[in-house]
Short mmCIF file of C-alpha atoms (C1' of nucleotides) in Angstrom, two decimals:
data_model
loop_
_atom_site.label_atom_id
_atom_site.label_comp_id
_atom_site.label_asym_id
_atom_site.label_seq_id
_atom_site.Cartn_x
_atom_site.Cartn_y
_atom_site.Cartn_z
CA MET A 1143 59.63 -153.41 -169.30
CA LYS A 1144 56.83 -155.42 -170.99
CA THR A 1145 57.09 -155.75 -174.90
CA VAL A 1146 53.93 -154.72 -176.68
CA TYR A 1147 54.65 -154.04 -180.31
CA GLY A 1148 57.83 -156.64 -180.55
CA GLN A 1149 59.34 -154.29 -182.95
CA PHE A 1150 62.93 -152.74 -182.74
CA CYS A 1151 61.71 -149.60 -184.36
CA PRO A 1152 62.38 -146.85 -182.06
CA VAL A 1153 58.88 -145.39 -182.71
CA ALA A 1154 57.46 -148.60 -181.41
CA VAL A 1155 59.66 -148.80 -178.48
CA ALA A 1156 58.92 -145.11 -177.63
CA SER A 1157 55.52 -145.71 -177.82
CA GLU A 1158 55.17 -148.55 -175.39
CA ILE A 1159 56.51 -145.97 -172.90
CA PHE A 1160 54.50 -142.75 -174.26
CA ALA A 1161 51.54 -144.09 -175.59
CA GLU A 1162 50.13 -146.11 -172.41
CA ARG A 1163 46.73 -144.51 -171.35
CA TRP A 1164 46.99 -141.36 -169.23
CA THR A 1165 50.79 -141.14 -169.65
CA PRO A 1166 50.75 -138.12 -172.08
CA VAL A 1167 48.43 -136.13 -169.84
CA ILE A 1168 50.55 -136.94 -166.70
CA LEU A 1169 53.77 -135.79 -168.52
CA ARG A 1170 51.98 -132.62 -169.48
CA GLU A 1171 51.49 -132.08 -165.75
CA LEU A 1172 55.02 -132.64 -165.13
CA VAL A 1173 55.92 -130.58 -167.77
CA LEU A 1174 53.73 -127.57 -166.64
CA GLY A 1175 55.76 -128.06 -163.12
CA SER A 1176 53.70 -130.18 -160.91
CA ARG A 1177 56.22 -132.02 -158.65
CA ARG A 1178 54.00 -133.65 -155.96
CA PHE A 1179 51.61 -136.55 -156.06
CA ASN A 1180 48.45 -134.89 -155.16
CA ASP A 1181 49.27 -131.83 -157.43
CA ILE A 1182 49.56 -134.02 -160.28
CA GLN A 1183 46.51 -135.92 -159.60
CA ARG A 1184 44.65 -132.20 -159.48
CA GLY A 1185 46.01 -131.75 -163.21
CA VAL A 1186 44.46 -135.23 -164.19
CA PRO A 1187 41.54 -135.68 -161.86
CA LYS A 1188 39.86 -138.38 -163.47
CA ILE A 1189 42.66 -140.91 -163.10
CA SER A 1190 42.16 -143.03 -159.82
CA ARG A 1191 45.10 -142.86 -157.24
CA ALA A 1192 46.09 -146.52 -157.93
CA LEU A 1193 46.69 -146.47 -161.60
CA LEU A 1194 48.55 -142.73 -160.90
CA VAL A 1195 50.84 -144.57 -158.78
CA LYS A 1196 51.34 -147.50 -161.52
CA ARG A 1197 51.86 -145.14 -164.44
CA LEU A 1198 54.48 -142.68 -162.02
CA ARG A 1199 56.32 -145.96 -161.34
CA GLU A 1200 56.59 -147.18 -164.89
CA LEU A 1201 57.82 -143.63 -165.96
CA VAL A 1202 60.34 -144.10 -163.34
CA ALA A 1203 61.52 -147.52 -164.24
CA HIS A 1204 61.96 -146.19 -167.89
CA GLY A 1205 64.17 -143.35 -166.96
CA VAL A 1206 61.65 -140.64 -167.53
CA ILE A 1207 61.01 -139.45 -164.16
CA ASP A 1208 63.06 -139.54 -160.80
CA SER A 1209 61.36 -139.87 -157.49
CA SER A 1210 62.54 -138.69 -154.36
CA GLY A 1211 61.31 -137.28 -151.17
CA GLY A 1212 57.94 -137.64 -152.19
CA GLU A 1213 58.61 -135.58 -155.58
CA TYR A 1214 58.87 -136.63 -158.97
CA ARG A 1215 60.87 -134.65 -161.69
CA LEU A 1216 61.46 -135.27 -165.03
CA THR A 1217 65.18 -136.53 -166.01
CA GLU A 1218 66.97 -135.24 -168.81
CA ALA A 1219 65.41 -137.92 -170.97
CA GLY A 1220 61.76 -136.92 -169.47
CA GLN A 1221 62.55 -133.32 -170.34
CA GLU A 1222 63.04 -134.39 -174.06
CA LEU A 1223 59.93 -136.46 -173.99
CA GLY A 1224 58.21 -133.24 -172.82
CA GLU A 1225 59.18 -131.66 -175.73
CA VAL A 1226 57.26 -134.50 -177.63
CA VAL A 1227 54.43 -133.87 -175.33
CA VAL A 1228 54.16 -130.12 -176.12
CA HIS A 1229 54.56 -130.98 -179.84
CA LEU A 1230 51.54 -133.17 -179.59
CA GLY A 1231 49.63 -130.69 -177.72
CA GLN A 1232 50.29 -128.24 -180.49
CA TRP A 1233 48.88 -130.49 -182.90
CA GLY A 1234 46.07 -130.63 -180.66
CA ALA A 1235 45.46 -127.18 -180.60
CA ARG A 1236 45.67 -126.68 -184.45
CA TRP A 1237 43.71 -129.97 -185.64
CA THR A 1238 41.22 -130.78 -182.89
CA ALA A 1239 38.26 -129.08 -181.64
CA PRO A 1240 38.84 -129.63 -177.78
CA VAL A 1241 35.85 -127.61 -176.23
CA ARG A 1242 32.93 -129.97 -175.84
CA ARG A 1243 30.32 -130.61 -173.06
CA ASP A 1244 32.09 -133.57 -171.99
CA ARG A 1245 35.35 -132.29 -171.75
CA LEU A 1246 34.35 -129.00 -169.76
CA ASP A 1247 35.97 -128.80 -166.26
CA ALA A 1248 35.91 -125.58 -164.34
CA LYS A 1249 37.92 -127.18 -161.72
CA LEU A 1250 40.78 -127.90 -164.19
CA LEU A 1251 40.63 -124.63 -165.86
CA THR A 1252 41.05 -122.65 -162.76
CA TRP A 1253 43.83 -125.20 -161.47
CA ASP A 1254 45.71 -124.34 -164.91
CA MET A 1255 44.74 -120.65 -164.51
CA ARG A 1256 46.58 -120.46 -161.02
CA ARG A 1257 49.94 -121.43 -162.86
CA ARG A 1258 49.48 -118.82 -165.75
CA ILE A 1259 49.41 -115.39 -163.89
CA ALA A 1260 51.71 -112.82 -164.77
CA VAL A 1261 52.93 -112.31 -161.17
CA ASP A 1262 55.40 -109.47 -162.41
CA LYS A 1263 52.27 -107.56 -163.66
CA LEU A 1264 50.30 -107.64 -160.29
CA PRO A 1265 49.72 -104.80 -158.02
CA GLU A 1266 51.71 -104.47 -154.89
CA LYS A 1267 48.55 -105.13 -152.80
CA ARG A 1268 47.07 -108.42 -152.82
CA VAL A 1269 44.00 -109.07 -155.42
CA THR A 1270 41.09 -111.30 -155.21
CA VAL A 1271 39.34 -112.40 -158.24
CA ARG A 1272 36.15 -114.55 -158.27
CA PHE A 1273 34.98 -116.80 -160.89
CA ASP A 1274 31.39 -117.77 -161.45
CA PHE A 1275 30.76 -119.97 -164.17
CA ARG A 1276 27.56 -120.58 -166.22
CA GLY A 1277 26.81 -123.13 -168.94
CA VAL A 1278 28.07 -125.82 -166.69
CA PRO A 1279 26.88 -129.18 -168.20
CA ALA A 1280 24.29 -130.59 -165.79
CA GLY A 1281 25.75 -133.67 -163.74
CA HIS A 1282 28.72 -131.87 -163.44
CA LYS A 1283 30.20 -132.35 -159.67
CA ALA A 1284 32.82 -129.55 -159.78
CA PRO A 1285 31.80 -126.07 -157.98
CA LYS A 1286 30.76 -123.04 -160.29
CA THR A 1287 32.52 -120.55 -158.08
CA TYR A 1288 36.42 -120.43 -157.37
CA TRP A 1289 38.58 -117.44 -155.99
CA LEU A 1290 42.00 -116.64 -157.27
CA VAL A 1291 43.89 -115.04 -154.46
CA MET A 1292 47.00 -113.29 -155.78
CA GLU A 1293 49.55 -111.63 -153.68
CA ARG A 1294 53.02 -111.57 -155.02
CA PRO A 1295 54.50 -113.64 -155.75
CA ASP A 1296 52.15 -116.35 -154.73
CA VAL A 1297 48.87 -117.43 -156.26
CA ASP A 1298 46.13 -119.37 -154.36
CA LEU A 1299 43.15 -121.13 -155.79
CA CYS A 1300 40.40 -121.33 -153.44
CA ILE A 1301 37.19 -123.30 -153.74
CA ILE A 1302 35.56 -121.87 -150.57
CA GLU A 1303 35.27 -118.35 -149.82
CA PRO A 1304 38.77 -117.04 -148.88
CA GLY A 1305 37.23 -114.04 -146.91
CA PHE A 1306 38.85 -111.07 -148.63
CA ASP A 1307 37.34 -108.55 -150.40
CA VAL A 1308 36.70 -109.37 -154.06
CA ASP A 1309 38.52 -106.95 -156.57
CA VAL A 1310 37.40 -108.62 -159.80
CA TYR A 1311 34.32 -110.71 -160.47
CA VAL A 1312 34.16 -112.83 -163.51
CA ASP A 1313 31.00 -114.14 -164.56
CA ALA A 1314 31.76 -116.27 -167.57
CA ASP A 1315 30.07 -119.04 -169.79
CA LEU A 1316 32.31 -121.92 -169.28
CA ALA A 1317 32.57 -123.14 -172.70
CA ALA A 1318 33.42 -119.52 -173.75
CA PHE A 1319 35.92 -119.17 -171.21
CA VAL A 1320 37.96 -122.26 -172.09
CA ARG A 1321 37.89 -120.82 -175.69
CA VAL A 1322 39.61 -118.15 -174.47
CA TRP A 1323 41.96 -119.94 -172.39
CA LEU A 1324 42.94 -121.83 -175.30
CA GLY A 1325 43.44 -118.99 -177.67
CA GLU A 1326 40.35 -119.82 -179.75
CA ILE A 1327 38.93 -116.48 -179.24
CA PRO A 1328 40.27 -113.15 -177.69
CA ILE A 1329 39.15 -112.09 -174.29
CA ARG A 1330 37.88 -108.78 -175.50
CA GLN A 1331 35.76 -110.37 -178.07
CA ALA A 1332 34.30 -112.75 -175.60
CA ILE A 1333 33.60 -109.65 -173.14
CA ARG A 1334 31.88 -107.78 -176.25
CA ASP A 1335 29.93 -111.09 -176.98
CA GLY A 1336 28.63 -111.11 -173.27
CA ALA A 1337 30.13 -114.27 -172.62
CA VAL A 1338 32.39 -113.05 -170.30
CA ASN A 1339 31.58 -110.35 -167.72
CA LEU A 1340 33.78 -108.45 -165.77
CA ASN A 1341 32.69 -106.15 -162.63
CA GLY A 1342 34.72 -104.71 -159.66
CA GLU A 1343 37.03 -102.26 -158.89
CA ARG A 1344 37.42 -100.28 -161.96
CA GLN A 1345 41.33 -100.38 -162.01
CA SER A 1346 41.67 -103.98 -161.18
CA VAL A 1347 39.01 -104.74 -164.03
CA ARG A 1348 40.75 -102.77 -166.54
CA GLU A 1349 43.99 -104.69 -165.58
CA PHE A 1350 42.46 -107.95 -165.17
CA PRO A 1351 43.26 -109.30 -168.95
CA SER A 1352 46.88 -108.61 -168.72
CA TRP A 1353 47.29 -110.45 -165.64
CA LEU A 1354 45.92 -113.67 -166.94
CA LEU A 1355 48.37 -115.34 -169.29
CA LEU A 1356 46.59 -118.02 -171.13
CA SER A 1357 47.47 -121.44 -171.68
CA THR A 1358 50.68 -122.13 -173.23
CA LEU A 1359 49.12 -123.49 -176.16
CA ALA A 1360 47.19 -120.38 -176.87
CA ALA A 1361 49.77 -118.66 -179.36
CA VAL A 1362 49.88 -121.93 -181.59
CA PRO A 1363 48.99 -120.55 -184.99
CA ARG A 1364 45.88 -122.31 -186.54
CA PRO A 1365 45.92 -123.83 -189.61
CA GLY A 1366 43.20 -121.47 -191.20
CA GLU A 1367 44.73 -118.33 -189.63
CA ALA A 1368 46.52 -116.78 -193.00
CA ILE A 1369 42.94 -117.57 -194.63
CA GLN A 1370 41.20 -115.87 -192.11
CA ARG A 1371 43.24 -112.77 -191.80
CA ARG A 1372 42.76 -112.28 -195.37
CA VAL A 1373 38.99 -112.42 -195.13
CA ALA A 1374 39.13 -110.08 -192.08
CA MET B 433 34.83 -139.82 -180.84
CA LYS B 434 34.75 -141.31 -177.42
CA THR B 435 36.20 -139.38 -174.77
CA VAL B 436 38.69 -140.91 -172.41
CA TYR B 437 40.12 -138.22 -170.44
CA GLY B 438 37.55 -135.92 -170.29
CA GLN B 439 39.59 -132.84 -170.43
CA PHE B 440 39.63 -129.73 -172.80
CA CYS B 441 43.56 -129.82 -172.60
CA PRO B 442 44.82 -130.29 -176.42
CA VAL B 443 47.37 -132.39 -175.13
CA ALA B 444 44.71 -134.87 -173.88
CA VAL B 445 42.31 -134.57 -176.58
CA ALA B 446 45.13 -135.21 -179.28
CA SER B 447 46.19 -138.20 -176.89
CA GLU B 448 42.98 -139.67 -177.65
CA ILE B 449 43.77 -139.65 -181.09
CA PHE B 450 47.39 -140.63 -181.00
CA ALA B 451 48.39 -142.34 -177.83
CA GLU B 452 45.92 -145.49 -178.77
CA ARG B 453 47.57 -148.73 -178.88
CA TRP B 454 49.24 -149.63 -182.41
CA THR B 455 48.18 -146.16 -183.70
CA PRO B 456 51.98 -144.51 -183.50
CA VAL B 457 53.30 -147.47 -185.12
CA ILE B 458 50.53 -147.50 -188.01
CA LEU B 459 51.20 -143.84 -188.45
CA ARG B 460 54.96 -144.70 -188.59
CA GLU B 461 54.27 -146.59 -191.56
CA LEU B 462 51.89 -144.19 -193.39
CA VAL B 463 54.77 -141.74 -192.81
CA LEU B 464 57.26 -144.13 -194.57
CA GLY B 465 55.06 -144.27 -197.59
CA SER B 466 52.74 -147.43 -197.23
CA ARG B 467 49.60 -146.70 -198.61
CA ARG B 468 47.70 -150.15 -198.95
CA PHE B 469 46.44 -152.28 -196.30
CA ASN B 470 48.49 -155.21 -196.71
CA ASP B 471 51.46 -152.85 -197.06
CA ILE B 472 50.60 -151.22 -193.65
CA GLN B 473 50.22 -154.43 -192.01
CA ARG B 474 53.38 -155.81 -193.45
CA GLY B 475 55.08 -152.96 -191.45
CA VAL B 476 52.84 -153.74 -188.16
CA PRO B 477 53.09 -157.53 -188.52
CA LYS B 478 51.54 -158.43 -184.92
CA ILE B 479 48.35 -156.33 -185.22
CA SER B 480 45.23 -158.38 -186.00
CA ARG B 481 43.66 -157.58 -189.43
CA ALA B 482 40.38 -156.70 -187.27
CA LEU B 483 42.37 -154.17 -185.22
CA LEU B 484 43.94 -152.57 -187.90
CA VAL B 485 40.83 -151.86 -189.58
CA LYS B 486 39.42 -150.56 -186.60
CA ARG B 487 42.33 -148.22 -186.16
CA LEU B 488 42.50 -147.08 -189.62
CA ARG B 489 38.83 -146.39 -189.33
CA GLU B 490 39.32 -144.12 -186.35
CA LEU B 491 42.04 -142.53 -188.00
CA VAL B 492 39.72 -141.45 -191.03
CA ALA B 493 37.07 -140.29 -188.32
CA HIS B 494 39.56 -138.17 -186.82
CA GLY B 495 40.72 -136.51 -190.16
CA VAL B 496 44.27 -137.95 -189.92
CA ILE B 497 44.16 -140.19 -193.10
CA ASP B 498 41.71 -140.30 -196.14
CA SER B 499 40.64 -143.52 -197.45
CA SER B 500 39.74 -143.96 -200.99
CA GLY B 501 40.28 -146.69 -203.58
CA GLY B 502 41.87 -149.03 -201.40
CA GLU B 503 44.35 -146.77 -200.49
CA TYR B 504 45.32 -144.85 -197.34
CA ARG B 505 46.88 -141.55 -197.21
CA LEU B 506 47.87 -139.06 -194.63
CA THR B 507 45.82 -135.70 -194.80
CA GLU B 508 47.45 -132.54 -194.22
CA ALA B 509 46.48 -132.94 -190.37
CA GLY B 510 48.04 -136.42 -190.71
CA GLN B 511 51.30 -135.14 -192.21
CA GLU B 512 51.82 -132.79 -189.02
CA LEU B 513 50.85 -135.82 -186.82
CA GLY B 514 53.53 -137.58 -188.74
CA GLU B 515 55.99 -135.08 -187.46
CA VAL B 516 55.01 -135.81 -184.01
CA VAL B 517 55.69 -139.51 -184.64
CA VAL B 518 59.13 -138.95 -186.02
CA HIS B 519 59.78 -136.65 -183.15
CA LEU B 520 58.71 -139.71 -180.72
CA GLY B 521 61.13 -141.88 -183.01
CA GLN B 522 63.92 -139.57 -182.49
CA TRP B 523 63.31 -139.51 -178.72
CA GLY B 524 63.21 -143.39 -178.62
CA ALA B 525 66.45 -143.64 -180.84
CA ARG B 526 68.28 -141.33 -178.08
CA TRP B 527 66.86 -142.50 -175.18
CA THR B 528 66.06 -146.30 -175.45
CA ALA B 529 67.74 -149.44 -175.84
CA PRO B 530 65.52 -150.87 -178.79
CA VAL B 531 67.62 -153.94 -179.61
CA ARG B 532 66.28 -157.05 -177.59
CA ARG B 533 65.98 -160.40 -178.23
CA ASP B 534 62.02 -160.23 -178.15
CA ARG B 535 62.23 -157.16 -180.79
CA LEU B 536 64.16 -158.79 -183.23
CA ASP B 537 62.57 -159.26 -186.48
CA ALA B 538 64.58 -160.11 -189.79
CA LYS B 539 61.39 -160.17 -191.98
CA LEU B 540 60.32 -156.38 -190.50
CA LEU B 541 64.14 -155.37 -191.13
CA THR B 542 64.06 -156.52 -194.49
CA TRP B 543 60.81 -154.85 -195.19
CA ASP B 544 62.23 -151.40 -193.90
CA MET B 545 65.57 -151.97 -195.69
CA ARG B 546 63.63 -152.29 -199.07
CA ARG B 547 62.70 -148.80 -198.72
CA ARG B 548 65.99 -147.37 -197.89
CA ILE B 549 67.77 -148.09 -200.74
CA ALA B 550 70.11 -145.32 -202.72
CA VAL B 551 68.60 -146.46 -205.89
CA ASP B 552 70.72 -143.66 -207.99
CA LYS B 553 73.94 -145.34 -206.54
CA LEU B 554 72.95 -148.59 -207.93
CA PRO B 555 74.84 -150.16 -211.05
CA GLU B 556 72.86 -150.22 -214.24
CA LYS B 557 72.47 -153.95 -214.37
CA ARG B 558 70.67 -155.84 -211.87
CA VAL B 559 71.93 -156.47 -208.41
CA THR B 560 70.76 -159.18 -205.88
CA VAL B 561 71.65 -159.39 -202.52
CA ARG B 562 71.19 -162.41 -200.38
CA PHE B 563 70.80 -162.20 -196.46
CA ASP B 564 71.45 -164.99 -194.26
CA PHE B 565 70.88 -163.89 -190.54
CA ARG B 566 72.16 -165.90 -187.54
CA GLY B 567 71.78 -165.43 -183.95
CA VAL B 568 67.51 -165.35 -184.49
CA PRO B 569 66.20 -166.22 -181.19
CA ALA B 570 64.61 -169.52 -181.14
CA GLY B 571 60.88 -169.98 -181.81
CA HIS B 572 61.02 -167.08 -184.22
CA LYS B 573 58.85 -168.03 -187.21
CA ALA B 574 60.31 -165.57 -189.68
CA PRO B 575 62.63 -167.05 -192.26
CA LYS B 576 66.50 -166.28 -191.84
CA THR B 577 67.15 -165.93 -195.48
CA TYR B 578 65.99 -162.90 -197.84
CA TRP B 579 66.71 -161.69 -201.13
CA LEU B 580 66.95 -158.23 -201.99
CA VAL B 581 66.59 -157.81 -205.93
CA MET B 582 67.34 -154.39 -207.14
CA GLU B 583 67.15 -153.22 -210.74
CA ARG B 584 67.01 -149.64 -211.02
CA PRO B 585 64.51 -148.14 -209.83
CA ASP B 586 62.85 -151.20 -208.38
CA VAL B 587 63.80 -152.77 -205.29
CA ASP B 588 62.11 -156.28 -204.64
CA LEU B 589 62.10 -158.24 -201.40
CA CYS B 590 61.99 -162.03 -201.69
CA ILE B 591 61.75 -164.96 -199.16
CA ILE B 592 62.05 -167.27 -201.92
CA GLU B 593 65.17 -167.95 -203.95
CA PRO B 594 64.36 -165.41 -206.78
CA GLY B 595 66.38 -167.39 -209.29
CA PHE B 596 69.33 -164.93 -210.15
CA ASP B 597 72.73 -165.04 -209.42
CA VAL B 598 73.66 -163.63 -205.96
CA ASP B 599 76.16 -160.89 -206.09
CA VAL B 600 76.42 -160.04 -202.60
CA TYR B 601 76.16 -162.50 -199.75
CA VAL B 602 75.41 -160.90 -196.41
CA ASP B 603 75.96 -163.14 -193.58
CA ALA B 604 75.10 -161.33 -190.19
CA ASP B 605 74.25 -161.46 -186.84
CA LEU B 606 70.52 -160.26 -186.56
CA ALA B 607 71.08 -158.22 -183.55
CA ALA B 608 74.31 -156.45 -185.04
CA PHE B 609 72.63 -155.66 -188.28
CA VAL B 610 69.81 -154.04 -186.48
CA ARG B 611 72.23 -151.98 -184.58
CA VAL B 612 73.77 -151.08 -188.04
CA TRP B 613 70.52 -150.15 -189.14
CA LEU B 614 69.47 -147.88 -186.28
CA GLY B 615 72.95 -146.20 -186.37
CA GLU B 616 74.21 -147.49 -183.02
CA ILE B 617 77.47 -148.91 -184.77
CA PRO B 618 78.96 -148.24 -188.39
CA ILE B 619 78.94 -151.00 -190.43
CA ARG B 620 82.64 -151.19 -191.28
CA GLN B 621 83.02 -151.74 -187.46
CA ALA B 622 80.32 -154.57 -187.62
CA ILE B 623 82.42 -156.31 -190.63
CA ARG B 624 85.48 -155.62 -188.51
CA ASP B 625 84.13 -157.40 -185.46
CA GLY B 626 82.98 -160.10 -187.68
CA ALA B 627 79.31 -159.74 -186.79
CA VAL B 628 78.53 -159.09 -190.52
CA ASN B 629 80.67 -160.72 -193.21
CA LEU B 630 80.27 -159.69 -196.85
CA ASN B 631 81.17 -162.03 -199.84
CA GLY B 632 80.71 -162.28 -203.44
CA GLU B 633 81.60 -160.26 -206.51
CA ARG B 634 84.55 -157.82 -205.60
CA GLN B 635 83.08 -154.58 -206.90
CA SER B 636 79.43 -155.05 -205.54
CA VAL B 637 80.70 -155.90 -202.10
CA ARG B 638 82.67 -152.92 -201.87
CA GLU B 639 79.78 -151.00 -202.97
CA PHE B 640 77.09 -152.54 -201.26
CA PRO B 641 77.64 -150.20 -197.99
CA SER B 642 76.68 -147.18 -200.18
CA TRP B 643 73.59 -148.70 -201.25
CA LEU B 644 72.13 -149.54 -198.02
CA LEU B 645 70.88 -146.20 -196.65
CA LEU B 646 70.11 -146.68 -193.15
CA SER B 647 66.95 -146.17 -190.97
CA THR B 648 65.70 -142.41 -190.95
CA LEU B 649 66.61 -142.51 -187.34
CA ALA B 650 70.03 -143.56 -187.53
CA ALA B 651 71.20 -140.10 -188.00
CA VAL B 652 69.54 -139.05 -184.85
CA PRO B 653 72.40 -137.71 -182.37
CA ARG B 654 72.85 -139.66 -179.33
CA PRO B 655 73.27 -138.21 -175.92
CA GLY B 656 76.33 -139.26 -174.98
CA GLU B 657 77.74 -138.40 -178.44
CA ALA B 658 79.91 -135.45 -177.47
CA ILE B 659 81.34 -137.11 -174.58
CA GLN B 660 82.05 -140.34 -176.84
CA ARG B 661 83.90 -138.22 -179.38
CA ARG B 662 86.14 -136.43 -176.56
CA VAL B 663 87.13 -140.05 -175.23
CA ALA B 664 87.82 -141.12 -178.85
"C1'" DC C 121 43.28 -157.91 -201.72
"C1'" DG C 122 40.81 -156.32 -198.32
"C1'" DG C 123 37.87 -156.99 -195.46
"C1'" DT C 124 33.52 -159.41 -191.81
"C1'" DA C 125 31.70 -161.90 -188.21
"C1'" DT C 126 31.92 -164.36 -183.80
"C1'" DC C 127 33.09 -165.84 -179.78
"C1'" DC C 128 35.78 -166.07 -175.82
"C1'" DA C 129 39.44 -164.92 -172.53
"C1'" DC C 130 41.95 -161.77 -170.07
"C1'" DT C 131 43.40 -157.84 -168.20
"C1'" DA C 132 43.46 -153.33 -167.04
"C1'" DC C 133 40.72 -150.46 -164.88
"C1'" DG C 134 37.50 -148.23 -161.49
"C1'" DA C 135 35.20 -148.12 -157.10
"C1'" DT C 136 36.04 -148.37 -152.54
"C1'" DA C 137 38.11 -148.96 -148.48
"C1'" DC C 138 42.06 -148.91 -145.32
"C1'" DT C 139 47.00 -147.40 -143.76
"C1'" DG C 140 51.72 -145.60 -142.12
"C1'" DC D 685 49.98 -136.62 -147.83
"C1'" DA D 686 50.90 -140.43 -150.46
"C1'" DG D 687 50.05 -144.34 -150.99
"C1'" DT D 688 48.03 -149.98 -150.51
"C1'" DA D 689 44.53 -153.54 -151.01
"C1'" DT D 690 40.83 -156.17 -152.67
"C1'" DC D 691 37.34 -156.97 -155.91
"C1'" DG D 692 34.09 -157.17 -159.87
"C1'" DT D 693 33.53 -155.78 -164.75
"C1'" DA D 694 33.62 -153.49 -169.12
"C1'" DG D 695 35.64 -153.71 -172.87
"C1'" DT D 696 39.46 -154.58 -175.84
"C1'" DG D 697 41.50 -157.28 -178.65
"C1'" DG D 698 43.22 -162.23 -180.03
"C1'" DA D 699 41.85 -166.43 -182.68
"C1'" DT D 700 39.57 -168.37 -186.25
"C1'" DA D 701 36.77 -168.69 -190.05
"C1'" DC D 702 34.31 -166.80 -193.51
"C1'" DC D 703 33.35 -163.26 -197.95
"C1'" DG D 704 32.75 -160.09 -202.24
#
DNA sequence: CGGTATCCACTACGATACTG
DNA sequence: CAGTATCGTAGTGGATACCG
């Protein structure tokens, strides 16, 4: 373990492990359940493969994750460090403005959504939802169209037409949808504002908002919340 | 604000602020109460002045600290980020082994101790404690001898003989004393083991352990604690 | 005390291509 | 799928000296 700060203080020692470039984001991906190398990378798309390998090795060396059979899992220490990641994310949800042009990423958004579907609320039959995002910053490489194919208890994300009939069409401004995802605005409001449009089979369209759980950080109370309520 | 991770996830955004090199350690110093530039640097001795300036500016720009009149203070957002720092430190106390040769630093230790004296338990009269550390790694630049001059409600740290009669002489192995400081071993045990020796005026020697509060992280329960108790 | 300014060295990282 | 290998570079930060 390379000593960076030269301090015995546990904050410094922990920072040598935790506060490395990319590490908190990699840990978030593990906290959210990714186990396999390529899955982890999907959640951290801008990291290079070589660097991801290096970081994972460091985390193994520090006892934060175990690696076996091509899978990475948080150890007990890792689970607890995951709580720090969540705490940091809650701070970010409260005190930062995450939605900015250079942070919009439709692929990452849909990859995150895939994990937050209320499977128990889905109908018996397979449901296919097609997302078309507008307002995607120019120069953005990721596709603008995605399909979520949900067939209890499985949820698959497709980037190419899966060939099933589409039940719900979601046309949405990307920035607005990210805001909905993060709990900054209610989906009903985004629909009313025209930032999000739902079309397709009546019943499915009505139920769609209840299928889509939001980000785990969406429920974090914001600093102005009490005041906003008073005003409203 | 430079976008590092290109993700809207609040964990990523918060990491761009928090998980920069040195930043968690600087924040710890602010959490522990330092306000002035040079005081902060005393708690982060290995950072260069130029870099400390830069990091403080970044924290101001991110709304984590305020700077005015040559003082830096945590904002409301900063206080909450301080809770994350503490959480990270608690993880470090539980899951890392902070005491290693290249992390020992007598100056930093005494600087930390200065802030953790139970002022209300001190006697009316001035008390002077002299520390002599042994087992300091070769090549260590910091002095081996320090004086803590405590005169309610003030505590001063000296590196040169303050000229007062010494009430308590503390001769201690540096590594062992750091372990005591961090709550890894009880001071009574370190005394029994001969790693820490107290001499001087009887009454003061007896009371000294009650004056010295330990690190705020000393009380963090360790993973093996329950098991250890069972064995003992 | 609380910074600036300059310069240089290093190394961490990204890009790209290849492998079992 | 899960890496390895190589190489060039941007940018980060250390050292040092100076300043209001």
